[in-house]
PDB file of C-alpha atoms in Angstrom:
ATOM      1  CA  MET A  27     -27.550  -9.248   8.361  1.00 58.00           C
ATOM      2  CA  GLU A  28     -24.141  -9.891   6.784  1.00 82.00           C
ATOM      3  CA  ARG A  29     -21.512  -7.362   7.822  1.00 92.00           C
ATOM      4  CA  LYS A  30     -19.965  -5.252   5.069  1.00 97.00           C
ATOM      5  CA  ILE A  31     -16.450  -3.847   4.925  1.00 98.00           C
ATOM      6  CA  VAL A  32     -14.868  -1.303   2.570  1.00 98.00           C
ATOM      7  CA  PHE A  33     -11.104  -1.042   1.958  1.00 98.00           C
ATOM      8  CA  PHE A  34      -9.606   2.182   0.622  1.00 98.00           C
ATOM      9  CA  ASP A  35      -6.245   2.722  -1.005  1.00 98.00           C
ATOM     10  CA  VAL A  36      -4.693   6.066  -0.023  1.00 98.00           C
ATOM     11  CA  ASP A  37      -2.670   7.802  -2.743  1.00 97.00           C
ATOM     12  CA  GLY A  38      -4.790   8.540  -5.796  1.00 97.00           C
ATOM     13  CA  THR A  39      -7.864   7.139  -4.060  1.00 98.00           C
ATOM     14  CA  LEU A  40      -8.678   8.629  -0.653  1.00 98.00           C
ATOM     15  CA  LEU A  41      -6.232  11.452  -1.382  1.00 98.00           C
ATOM     16  CA  THR A  42      -6.342  13.609  -4.476  1.00 97.00           C
ATOM     17  CA  GLU A  43      -3.388  13.826  -6.811  1.00 95.00           C
ATOM     18  CA  ASP A  44      -2.068  16.775  -4.760  1.00 95.00           C
ATOM     19  CA  LYS A  45      -2.479  14.752  -1.522  1.00 96.00           C
ATOM     20  CA  GLN A  46      -5.638  16.450  -0.237  1.00 96.00           C
ATOM     21  CA  LEU A  47      -8.556  14.749   1.507  1.00 98.00           C
ATOM     22  CA  LEU A  48     -11.775  16.037  -0.037  1.00 98.00           C
ATOM     23  CA  ALA A  49     -14.653  17.045   2.228  1.00 98.00           C
ATOM     24  CA  SER A  50     -16.915  14.738   0.206  1.00 98.00           C
ATOM     25  CA  THR A  51     -14.603  11.796   0.966  1.00 98.00           C
ATOM     26  CA  ARG A  52     -14.457  12.578   4.670  1.00 98.00           C
ATOM     27  CA  ASP A  53     -18.251  12.860   4.799  1.00 98.00           C
ATOM     28  CA  ALA A  54     -18.771   9.655   2.813  1.00 98.00           C
ATOM     29  CA  VAL A  55     -16.567   7.600   5.159  1.00 98.00           C
ATOM     30  CA  ARG A  56     -18.382   9.030   8.172  1.00 97.00           C
ATOM     31  CA  ARG A  57     -21.745   8.116   6.655  1.00 97.00           C
ATOM     32  CA  LEU A  58     -20.536   4.582   5.985  1.00 97.00           C
ATOM     33  CA  ARG A  59     -19.844   4.102   9.676  1.00 94.00           C
ATOM     34  CA  GLU A  60     -23.249   5.562  10.550  1.00 95.00           C
ATOM     35  CA  ASN A  61     -24.757   2.950   8.234  1.00 94.00           C
ATOM     36  CA  GLY A  62     -22.980   0.191  10.153  1.00 95.00           C
ATOM     37  CA  ILE A  63     -20.408  -0.515   7.445  1.00 97.00           C
ATOM     38  CA  TYR A  64     -16.842  -1.219   8.548  1.00 97.00           C
ATOM     39  CA  THR A  65     -14.026   0.837   6.991  1.00 98.00           C
ATOM     40  CA  ALA A  66     -10.332   0.018   6.588  1.00 98.00           C
ATOM     41  CA  ILE A  67      -7.235   1.148   4.697  1.00 98.00           C
ATOM     42  CA  ALA A  68      -5.333  -0.990   2.150  1.00 98.00           C
ATOM     43  CA  SER A  69      -2.133   0.798   1.182  1.00 98.00           C
ATOM     44  CA  GLY A  70       1.461   0.373   0.133  1.00 96.00           C
ATOM     45  CA  ARG A  71       2.373   2.861   2.842  1.00 97.00           C
ATOM     46  CA  MET A  72       3.904   1.841   6.156  1.00 96.00           C
ATOM     47  CA  PRO A  73       1.847   2.357   9.360  1.00 97.00           C
ATOM     48  CA  LYS A  74       3.532   5.617  10.367  1.00 95.00           C
ATOM     49  CA  GLN A  75       2.634   7.082   6.976  1.00 96.00           C
ATOM     50  CA  LEU A  76      -1.027   6.173   7.590  1.00 97.00           C
ATOM     51  CA  GLU A  77      -1.395   7.819  10.988  1.00 96.00           C
ATOM     52  CA  GLU A  78      -2.695  11.198   9.828  1.00 96.00           C
ATOM     53  CA  ILE A  79      -5.328   9.928   7.407  1.00 97.00           C
ATOM     54  CA  CYS A  80      -6.474   7.202   9.816  1.00 98.00           C
ATOM     55  CA  SER A  81      -6.897   9.885  12.476  1.00 97.00           C
ATOM     56  CA  GLN A  82      -8.825  12.191  10.142  1.00 97.00           C
ATOM     57  CA  LEU A  83     -11.173   9.397   9.063  1.00 98.00           C
ATOM     58  CA  ASP A  84     -11.393   7.640  12.461  1.00 97.00           C
ATOM     59  CA  ILE A  85     -10.167   4.370  10.938  1.00 98.00           C
ATOM     60  CA  HIS A  86      -8.371   1.883  13.187  1.00 97.00           C
ATOM     61  CA  SER A  87      -7.759  -1.084  10.883  1.00 98.00           C
ATOM     62  CA  TYR A  88      -5.419  -1.289   7.943  1.00 98.00           C
ATOM     63  CA  VAL A  89      -3.610  -3.520   5.488  1.00 98.00           C
ATOM     64  CA  SER A  90      -0.262  -1.767   5.124  1.00 98.00           C
ATOM     65  CA  ILE A  91       3.023  -2.273   3.256  1.00 97.00           C
ATOM     66  CA  ASN A  92       1.226  -3.950   0.329  1.00 97.00           C
ATOM     67  CA  GLY A  93      -0.357  -6.606   2.538  1.00 97.00           C
ATOM     68  CA  GLN A  94       2.744  -7.394   4.578  1.00 97.00           C
ATOM     69  CA  TYR A  95       1.555  -5.922   7.888  1.00 98.00           C
ATOM     70  CA  VAL A  96      -2.083  -5.986   8.996  1.00 98.00           C
ATOM     71  CA  VAL A  97      -3.723  -4.304  11.994  1.00 98.00           C
ATOM     72  CA  PHE A  98      -7.330  -4.817  13.091  1.00 98.00           C
ATOM     73  CA  GLU A  99      -8.758  -2.398  15.647  1.00 96.00           C
ATOM     74  CA  GLY A 100      -5.271  -1.363  16.693  1.00 95.00           C
ATOM     75  CA  GLU A 101      -3.975  -4.933  17.089  1.00 97.00           C
ATOM     76  CA  GLU A 102      -1.364  -6.531  14.851  1.00 98.00           C
ATOM     77  CA  ILE A 103      -2.874  -9.693  13.365  1.00 98.00           C
ATOM     78  CA  TYR A 104      -0.452 -10.553  10.542  1.00 98.00           C
ATOM     79  CA  SER A 105       3.113  -9.825   9.474  1.00 97.00           C
ATOM     80  CA  ASN A 106       5.298 -11.385   6.811  1.00 97.00           C
ATOM     81  CA  PRO A 107       8.991 -10.383   6.783  1.00 97.00           C
ATOM     82  CA  ILE A 108      11.340 -10.894   3.854  1.00 97.00           C
ATOM     83  CA  PRO A 109      13.969 -13.588   4.621  1.00 97.00           C
ATOM     84  CA  LEU A 110      17.294 -12.136   5.779  1.00 97.00           C
ATOM     85  CA  GLU A 111      19.281 -14.032   3.147  1.00 97.00           C
ATOM     86  CA  GLN A 112      17.275 -12.393   0.353  1.00 97.00           C
ATOM     87  CA  LEU A 113      17.670  -8.947   1.905  1.00 97.00           C
ATOM     88  CA  THR A 114      21.413  -9.481   2.195  1.00 98.00           C
ATOM     89  CA  ASP A 115      21.689 -10.432  -1.476  1.00 97.00           C
ATOM     90  CA  LEU A 116      19.479  -7.492  -2.503  1.00 97.00           C
ATOM     91  CA  THR A 117      21.661  -5.115  -0.508  1.00 98.00           C
ATOM     92  CA  THR A 118      24.853  -6.467  -2.038  1.00 98.00           C
ATOM     93  CA  LEU A 119      23.531  -5.948  -5.573  1.00 97.00           C
ATOM     94  CA  ALA A 120      22.170  -2.475  -4.777  1.00 97.00           C
ATOM     95  CA  ASN A 121      25.473  -1.437  -3.216  1.00 97.00           C
ATOM     96  CA  ASP A 122      27.411  -2.786  -6.192  1.00 97.00           C
ATOM     97  CA  HIS A 123      25.346  -0.576  -8.521  1.00 97.00           C
ATOM     98  CA  GLY A 124      25.142   2.431  -6.201  1.00 96.00           C
ATOM     99  CA  HIS A 125      21.340   2.204  -6.014  1.00 97.00           C
ATOM    100  CA  VAL A 126      19.357   3.339  -2.993  1.00 98.00           C
ATOM    101  CA  LEU A 127      17.570   0.410  -1.317  1.00 98.00           C
ATOM    102  CA  THR A 128      15.151   1.104   1.507  1.00 98.00           C
ATOM    103  CA  TYR A 129      14.053  -1.180   4.331  1.00 98.00           C
ATOM    104  CA  VAL A 130      10.443  -0.880   5.480  1.00 97.00           C
ATOM    105  CA  ASN A 131       8.758  -2.264   8.560  1.00 96.00           C
ATOM    106  CA  HIS A 132       5.976  -1.229  10.921  1.00 95.00           C
ATOM    107  CA  GLU A 133       8.215   1.247  12.754  1.00 94.00           C
ATOM    108  CA  ILE A 134      10.762   2.775  10.397  1.00 95.00           C
ATOM    109  CA  LEU A 135      11.780   3.546   6.831  1.00 97.00           C
ATOM    110  CA  CYS A 136      15.543   3.575   6.330  1.00 97.00           C
ATOM    111  CA  ALA A 137      18.052   3.072   3.537  1.00 97.00           C
ATOM    112  CA  ASN A 138      21.479   1.718   2.665  1.00 97.00           C
ATOM    113  CA  HIS A 139      22.498   5.232   1.548  1.00 96.00           C
ATOM    114  CA  LEU A 140      20.806   8.473   0.529  1.00 96.00           C
ATOM    115  CA  ASP A 141      23.103   9.640  -2.268  1.00 93.00           C
ATOM    116  CA  ASP A 142      20.434  10.083  -4.919  1.00 94.00           C
ATOM    117  CA  PRO A 143      18.920  13.549  -5.521  1.00 92.00           C
ATOM    118  CA  ARG A 144      15.773  11.982  -6.979  1.00 92.00           C
ATOM    119  CA  LEU A 145      14.741  10.904  -3.475  1.00 94.00           C
ATOM    120  CA  ASP A 146      13.908  14.519  -2.671  1.00 93.00           C
ATOM    121  CA  GLU A 147      11.684  14.738  -5.742  1.00 93.00           C
ATOM    122  CA  ILE A 148       9.910  11.408  -5.163  1.00 94.00           C
ATOM    123  CA  TYR A 149       9.192  11.865  -1.456  1.00 94.00           C
ATOM    124  CA  GLY A 150       8.384  15.519  -2.077  1.00 93.00           C
ATOM    125  CA  GLU A 151       5.665  14.448  -4.517  1.00 91.00           C
ATOM    126  CA  LEU A 152       4.294  12.078  -1.885  1.00 91.00           C
ATOM    127  CA  GLN A 153       4.599  14.738   0.821  1.00 92.00           C
ATOM    128  CA  LEU A 154       6.283  12.151   3.024  1.00 92.00           C
ATOM    129  CA  ALA A 155       9.513  12.192   4.993  1.00 93.00           C
ATOM    130  CA  LYS A 156      12.599  10.767   3.308  1.00 94.00           C
ATOM    131  CA  PRO A 157      14.106   7.525   4.610  1.00 97.00           C
ATOM    132  CA  LEU A 158      16.592   7.613   7.446  1.00 97.00           C
ATOM    133  CA  LEU A 159      20.146   6.408   6.934  1.00 97.00           C
ATOM    134  CA  ASP A 160      20.759   3.002   8.541  1.00 97.00           C
ATOM    135  CA  PRO A 161      22.475   0.523   6.203  1.00 97.00           C
ATOM    136  CA  ASP A 162      22.554  -2.263   8.801  1.00 97.00           C
ATOM    137  CA  TYR A 163      18.992  -1.981  10.133  1.00 97.00           C
ATOM    138  CA  TYR A 164      17.770  -5.012   8.189  1.00 97.00           C
ATOM    139  CA  LYS A 165      20.287  -7.293   9.898  1.00 97.00           C
ATOM    140  CA  GLN A 166      18.562  -7.204  13.306  1.00 96.00           C
ATOM    141  CA  ASN A 167      14.982  -6.183  12.491  1.00 97.00           C
ATOM    142  CA  PRO A 168      12.073  -7.640  10.506  1.00 97.00           C
ATOM    143  CA  ILE A 169      11.712  -6.035   7.079  1.00 98.00           C
ATOM    144  CA  TYR A 170       8.395  -6.385   5.296  1.00 98.00           C
ATOM    145  CA  GLN A 171       9.246  -4.524   2.104  1.00 98.00           C
ATOM    146  CA  SER A 172      12.180  -2.974   0.304  1.00 98.00           C
ATOM    147  CA  ILE A 173      12.133  -0.281  -2.353  1.00 97.00           C
ATOM    148  CA  ILE A 174      14.768  -0.083  -5.059  1.00 97.00           C
ATOM    149  CA  PHE A 175      15.345   3.293  -6.703  1.00 97.00           C
ATOM    150  CA  CYS A 176      16.672   3.020 -10.238  1.00 96.00           C
ATOM    151  CA  SER A 177      15.608   3.546 -13.836  1.00 93.00           C
ATOM    152  CA  PRO A 178      13.722   0.782 -15.710  1.00 92.00           C
ATOM    153  CA  GLU A 179      16.686  -0.716 -17.579  1.00 93.00           C
ATOM    154  CA  PRO A 180      18.885  -1.621 -14.560  1.00 94.00           C
ATOM    155  CA  ALA A 181      15.738  -2.670 -12.675  1.00 94.00           C
ATOM    156  CA  LYS A 182      15.506  -5.676 -15.001  1.00 95.00           C
ATOM    157  CA  GLU A 183      18.548  -7.241 -13.345  1.00 96.00           C
ATOM    158  CA  TYR A 184      16.779  -7.300  -9.974  1.00 97.00           C
ATOM    159  CA  LEU A 185      13.752  -9.051 -11.479  1.00 96.00           C
ATOM    160  CA  GLU A 186      16.006 -11.641 -13.126  1.00 96.00           C
ATOM    161  CA  ARG A 187      18.201 -12.215 -10.082  1.00 96.00           C
ATOM    162  CA  PHE A 188      15.340 -12.511  -7.567  1.00 97.00           C
ATOM    163  CA  PRO A 189      12.510 -14.641  -9.019  1.00 97.00           C
ATOM    164  CA  GLN A 190      11.403 -15.460  -5.464  1.00 96.00           C
ATOM    165  CA  LEU A 191      10.434 -11.814  -4.907  1.00 97.00           C
ATOM    166  CA  GLY A 192       7.621  -9.686  -6.292  1.00 96.00           C
ATOM    167  CA  PHE A 193       8.309  -6.266  -7.827  1.00 96.00           C
ATOM    168  CA  ILE A 194       5.679  -3.533  -8.144  1.00 93.00           C
ATOM    169  CA  HIS A 195       6.292  -0.326 -10.105  1.00 90.00           C
ATOM    170  CA  TRP A 196       4.757   2.716  -8.409  1.00 91.00           C
ATOM    171  CA  HIS A 197       7.051   5.326  -9.923  1.00 91.00           C
ATOM    172  CA  ASP A 198       9.190   5.419 -13.066  1.00 91.00           C
ATOM    173  CA  TYR A 199      12.204   5.304 -10.797  1.00 95.00           C
ATOM    174  CA  ALA A 200      11.001   3.078  -7.942  1.00 95.00           C
ATOM    175  CA  LEU A 201       9.834  -0.494  -7.345  1.00 96.00           C
ATOM    176  CA  ASP A 202       8.386  -2.019  -4.192  1.00 97.00           C
ATOM    177  CA  ILE A 203       9.852  -5.437  -3.359  1.00 97.00           C
ATOM    178  CA  ILE A 204       7.887  -8.035  -1.369  1.00 97.00           C
ATOM    179  CA  PRO A 205       7.808 -11.853  -1.240  1.00 96.00           C
ATOM    180  CA  LEU A 206       6.439 -13.399  -4.435  1.00 94.00           C
ATOM    181  CA  GLY A 207       2.696 -14.038  -4.298  1.00 94.00           C
ATOM    182  CA  CYS A 208       2.072 -11.484  -1.572  1.00 95.00           C
ATOM    183  CA  SER A 209      -0.198  -8.494  -2.125  1.00 97.00           C
ATOM    184  CA  LYS A 210      -2.881  -6.329  -0.563  1.00 98.00           C
ATOM    185  CA  ALA A 211      -5.298  -9.148  -1.379  1.00 98.00           C
ATOM    186  CA  VAL A 212      -3.426 -11.517   0.946  1.00 98.00           C
ATOM    187  CA  GLY A 213      -3.517  -8.960   3.764  1.00 98.00           C
ATOM    188  CA  ILE A 214      -7.221  -8.373   3.171  1.00 98.00           C
ATOM    189  CA  GLN A 215      -7.898 -12.103   3.404  1.00 98.00           C
ATOM    190  CA  LYS A 216      -6.144 -12.163   6.790  1.00 98.00           C
ATOM    191  CA  MET A 217      -8.331  -9.324   8.060  1.00 98.00           C
ATOM    192  CA  LEU A 218     -11.509 -10.892   6.722  1.00 98.00           C
ATOM    193  CA  GLU A 219     -10.701 -14.160   8.486  1.00 97.00           C
ATOM    194  CA  HIS A 220      -9.900 -12.391  11.744  1.00 97.00           C
ATOM    195  CA  GLY A 221     -12.955 -10.135  11.662  1.00 96.00           C
ATOM    196  CA  GLN A 222     -15.277 -12.797  10.235  1.00 95.00           C
ATOM    197  CA  PHE A 223     -16.215 -10.859   7.121  1.00 97.00           C
ATOM    198  CA  SER A 224     -17.123 -12.546   3.831  1.00 96.00           C
ATOM    199  CA  LEU A 225     -15.576 -11.787   0.426  1.00 95.00           C
ATOM    200  CA  GLU A 226     -19.068 -11.413  -1.011  1.00 95.00           C
ATOM    201  CA  HIS A 227     -19.678  -8.357   1.159  1.00 97.00           C
ATOM    202  CA  THR A 228     -16.196  -6.880   0.804  1.00 98.00           C
ATOM    203  CA  TYR A 229     -15.564  -3.727  -1.246  1.00 98.00           C
ATOM    204  CA  ALA A 230     -12.299  -2.086  -2.271  1.00 98.00           C
ATOM    205  CA  PHE A 231     -11.283   1.147  -4.004  1.00 98.00           C
ATOM    206  CA  GLY A 232      -7.908   1.550  -5.715  1.00 98.00           C
ATOM    207  CA  ASP A 233      -6.015   3.065  -8.616  1.00 98.00           C
ATOM    208  CA  GLY A 234      -2.531   1.565  -8.977  1.00 96.00           C
ATOM    209  CA  LEU A 235      -0.639  -1.513 -10.058  1.00 95.00           C
ATOM    210  CA  ASN A 236      -0.385  -2.650  -6.432  1.00 96.00           C
ATOM    211  CA  ASP A 237      -4.205  -2.727  -6.307  1.00 97.00           C
ATOM    212  CA  LEU A 238      -4.755  -5.287  -9.082  1.00 97.00           C
ATOM    213  CA  GLU A 239      -5.006  -8.404  -6.905  1.00 97.00           C
ATOM    214  CA  MET A 240      -7.167  -6.571  -4.372  1.00 98.00           C
ATOM    215  CA  LEU A 241      -9.640  -5.318  -6.969  1.00 98.00           C
ATOM    216  CA  GLU A 242      -9.888  -8.750  -8.545  1.00 97.00           C
ATOM    217  CA  THR A 243     -10.250 -10.660  -5.268  1.00 97.00           C
ATOM    218  CA  VAL A 244     -12.921  -8.738  -3.342  1.00 98.00           C
ATOM    219  CA  GLY A 245     -16.599  -9.094  -4.106  1.00 97.00           C
ATOM    220  CA  HIS A 246     -16.846  -5.524  -5.366  1.00 98.00           C
ATOM    221  CA  GLY A 247     -13.688  -3.929  -6.754  1.00 98.00           C
ATOM    222  CA  VAL A 248     -13.905  -0.247  -7.722  1.00 98.00           C
ATOM    223  CA  ALA A 249     -11.235   1.513  -9.790  1.00 98.00           C
ATOM    224  CA  MET A 250     -10.897   5.270  -9.584  1.00 98.00           C
ATOM    225  CA  GLY A 251     -11.338   7.302 -12.763  1.00 98.00           C
ATOM    226  CA  ASN A 252      -7.642   8.181 -12.561  1.00 98.00           C
ATOM    227  CA  ALA A 253      -6.613   4.519 -12.200  1.00 98.00           C
ATOM    228  CA  VAL A 254      -4.108   2.819 -14.475  1.00 97.00           C
ATOM    229  CA  PRO A 255      -5.765   0.837 -17.297  1.00 97.00           C
ATOM    230  CA  GLU A 256      -4.836  -2.484 -15.692  1.00 97.00           C
ATOM    231  CA  ALA A 257      -6.763  -1.564 -12.531  1.00 98.00           C
ATOM    232  CA  LYS A 258      -9.865  -0.622 -14.508  1.00 98.00           C
ATOM    233  CA  GLN A 259      -9.713  -3.983 -16.271  1.00 98.00           C
ATOM    234  CA  LYS A 260      -9.539  -5.896 -12.974  1.00 97.00           C
ATOM    235  CA  ALA A 261     -12.267  -3.871 -11.236  1.00 98.00           C
ATOM    236  CA  ARG A 262     -15.962  -4.621 -11.366  1.00 97.00           C
ATOM    237  CA  TYR A 263     -16.817  -0.920 -11.382  1.00 98.00           C
ATOM    238  CA  VAL A 264     -15.178   2.382 -12.292  1.00 98.00           C
ATOM    239  CA  THR A 265     -16.015   5.605 -10.458  1.00 98.00           C
ATOM    240  CA  ALA A 266     -14.959   9.228 -10.962  1.00 98.00           C
ATOM    241  CA  SER A 267     -11.378  10.337 -10.298  1.00 98.00           C
ATOM    242  CA  CYS A 268      -9.899  11.042  -6.886  1.00 98.00           C
ATOM    243  CA  ASN A 269     -10.069  14.760  -7.726  1.00 98.00           C
ATOM    244  CA  GLU A 270     -13.746  14.619  -8.644  1.00 98.00           C
ATOM    245  CA  ASP A 271     -15.512  13.092  -5.616  1.00 98.00           C
ATOM    246  CA  GLY A 272     -14.799   9.574  -6.838  1.00 98.00           C
ATOM    247  CA  ILE A 273     -15.114   7.980  -3.392  1.00 98.00           C
ATOM    248  CA  ALA A 274     -18.502   9.544  -2.618  1.00 98.00           C
ATOM    249  CA  GLN A 275     -19.810   8.799  -6.114  1.00 98.00           C
ATOM    250  CA  GLY A 276     -18.548   5.224  -6.011  1.00 98.00           C
ATOM    251  CA  LEU A 277     -20.084   4.465  -2.620  1.00 98.00           C
ATOM    252  CA  THR A 278     -23.386   5.904  -3.803  1.00 97.00           C
ATOM    253  CA  MET A 279     -23.200   3.803  -6.974  1.00 96.00           C
ATOM    254  CA  LEU A 280     -22.709   0.700  -4.835  1.00 97.00           C
ATOM    255  CA  GLY A 281     -25.761   1.534  -2.731  1.00 96.00           C
ATOM    256  CA  LEU A 282     -23.710   1.859   0.450  1.00 97.00           C
ATOM    257  CA  LEU A 283     -24.764   5.443   1.179  1.00 94.00           C
ATOM    258  CA  ASP A 284     -28.328   6.595   1.860  1.00 78.00           C
TER     259      ASP A 284
END
């Protein structure tokens, strides 16, 4: 029998809008494993930010940092750092404009400076720790993603100046930055190859703009009821919202739960 695998986004998918893990979601993931179906995370978060939910759901494989860093059964199988020259140029432009630029890898989240009060609001909404201050960290360490914090109008300059990079809006005041052409879908492909899973029997749940490639690529893409319109268009199915047992209902709809 062909092995099946299900990938779950975290924010707005596994977690409700107020960052809670529903009992129905926890039970559904447990039942998947009992049915012999493999489970994994596919998130824009860095590994440290996935530790608690992976522990709660007994999940040991994940596509993190928007596909830039992939772990299968606790083992790193893929990483894709941003070239140092591009990071240097990004930092110079961010510093010139006084924008906060963060550096993300598998171990740390740090920033060029922290002089923006909106950081407290944004990371407070996520219920995650703010970046650390280390403006030179990127010079000696691999960086898999940056995040620029600025309003939409000045953000346009970054898109124009760096056509070799991909930009993903996840907040009105924040954009993830990764190499062009990279995505959760690329990280998923790496895990499927390593674990010998087929796309035909791969499922994914998501809700955001960083889920579009994933939902379109897998055999069975499921958008949450609270998903952005673009995600619903790319998905094969739409389930209930993350606040309304959407994971359990979606897995039942797919015939993955008894």
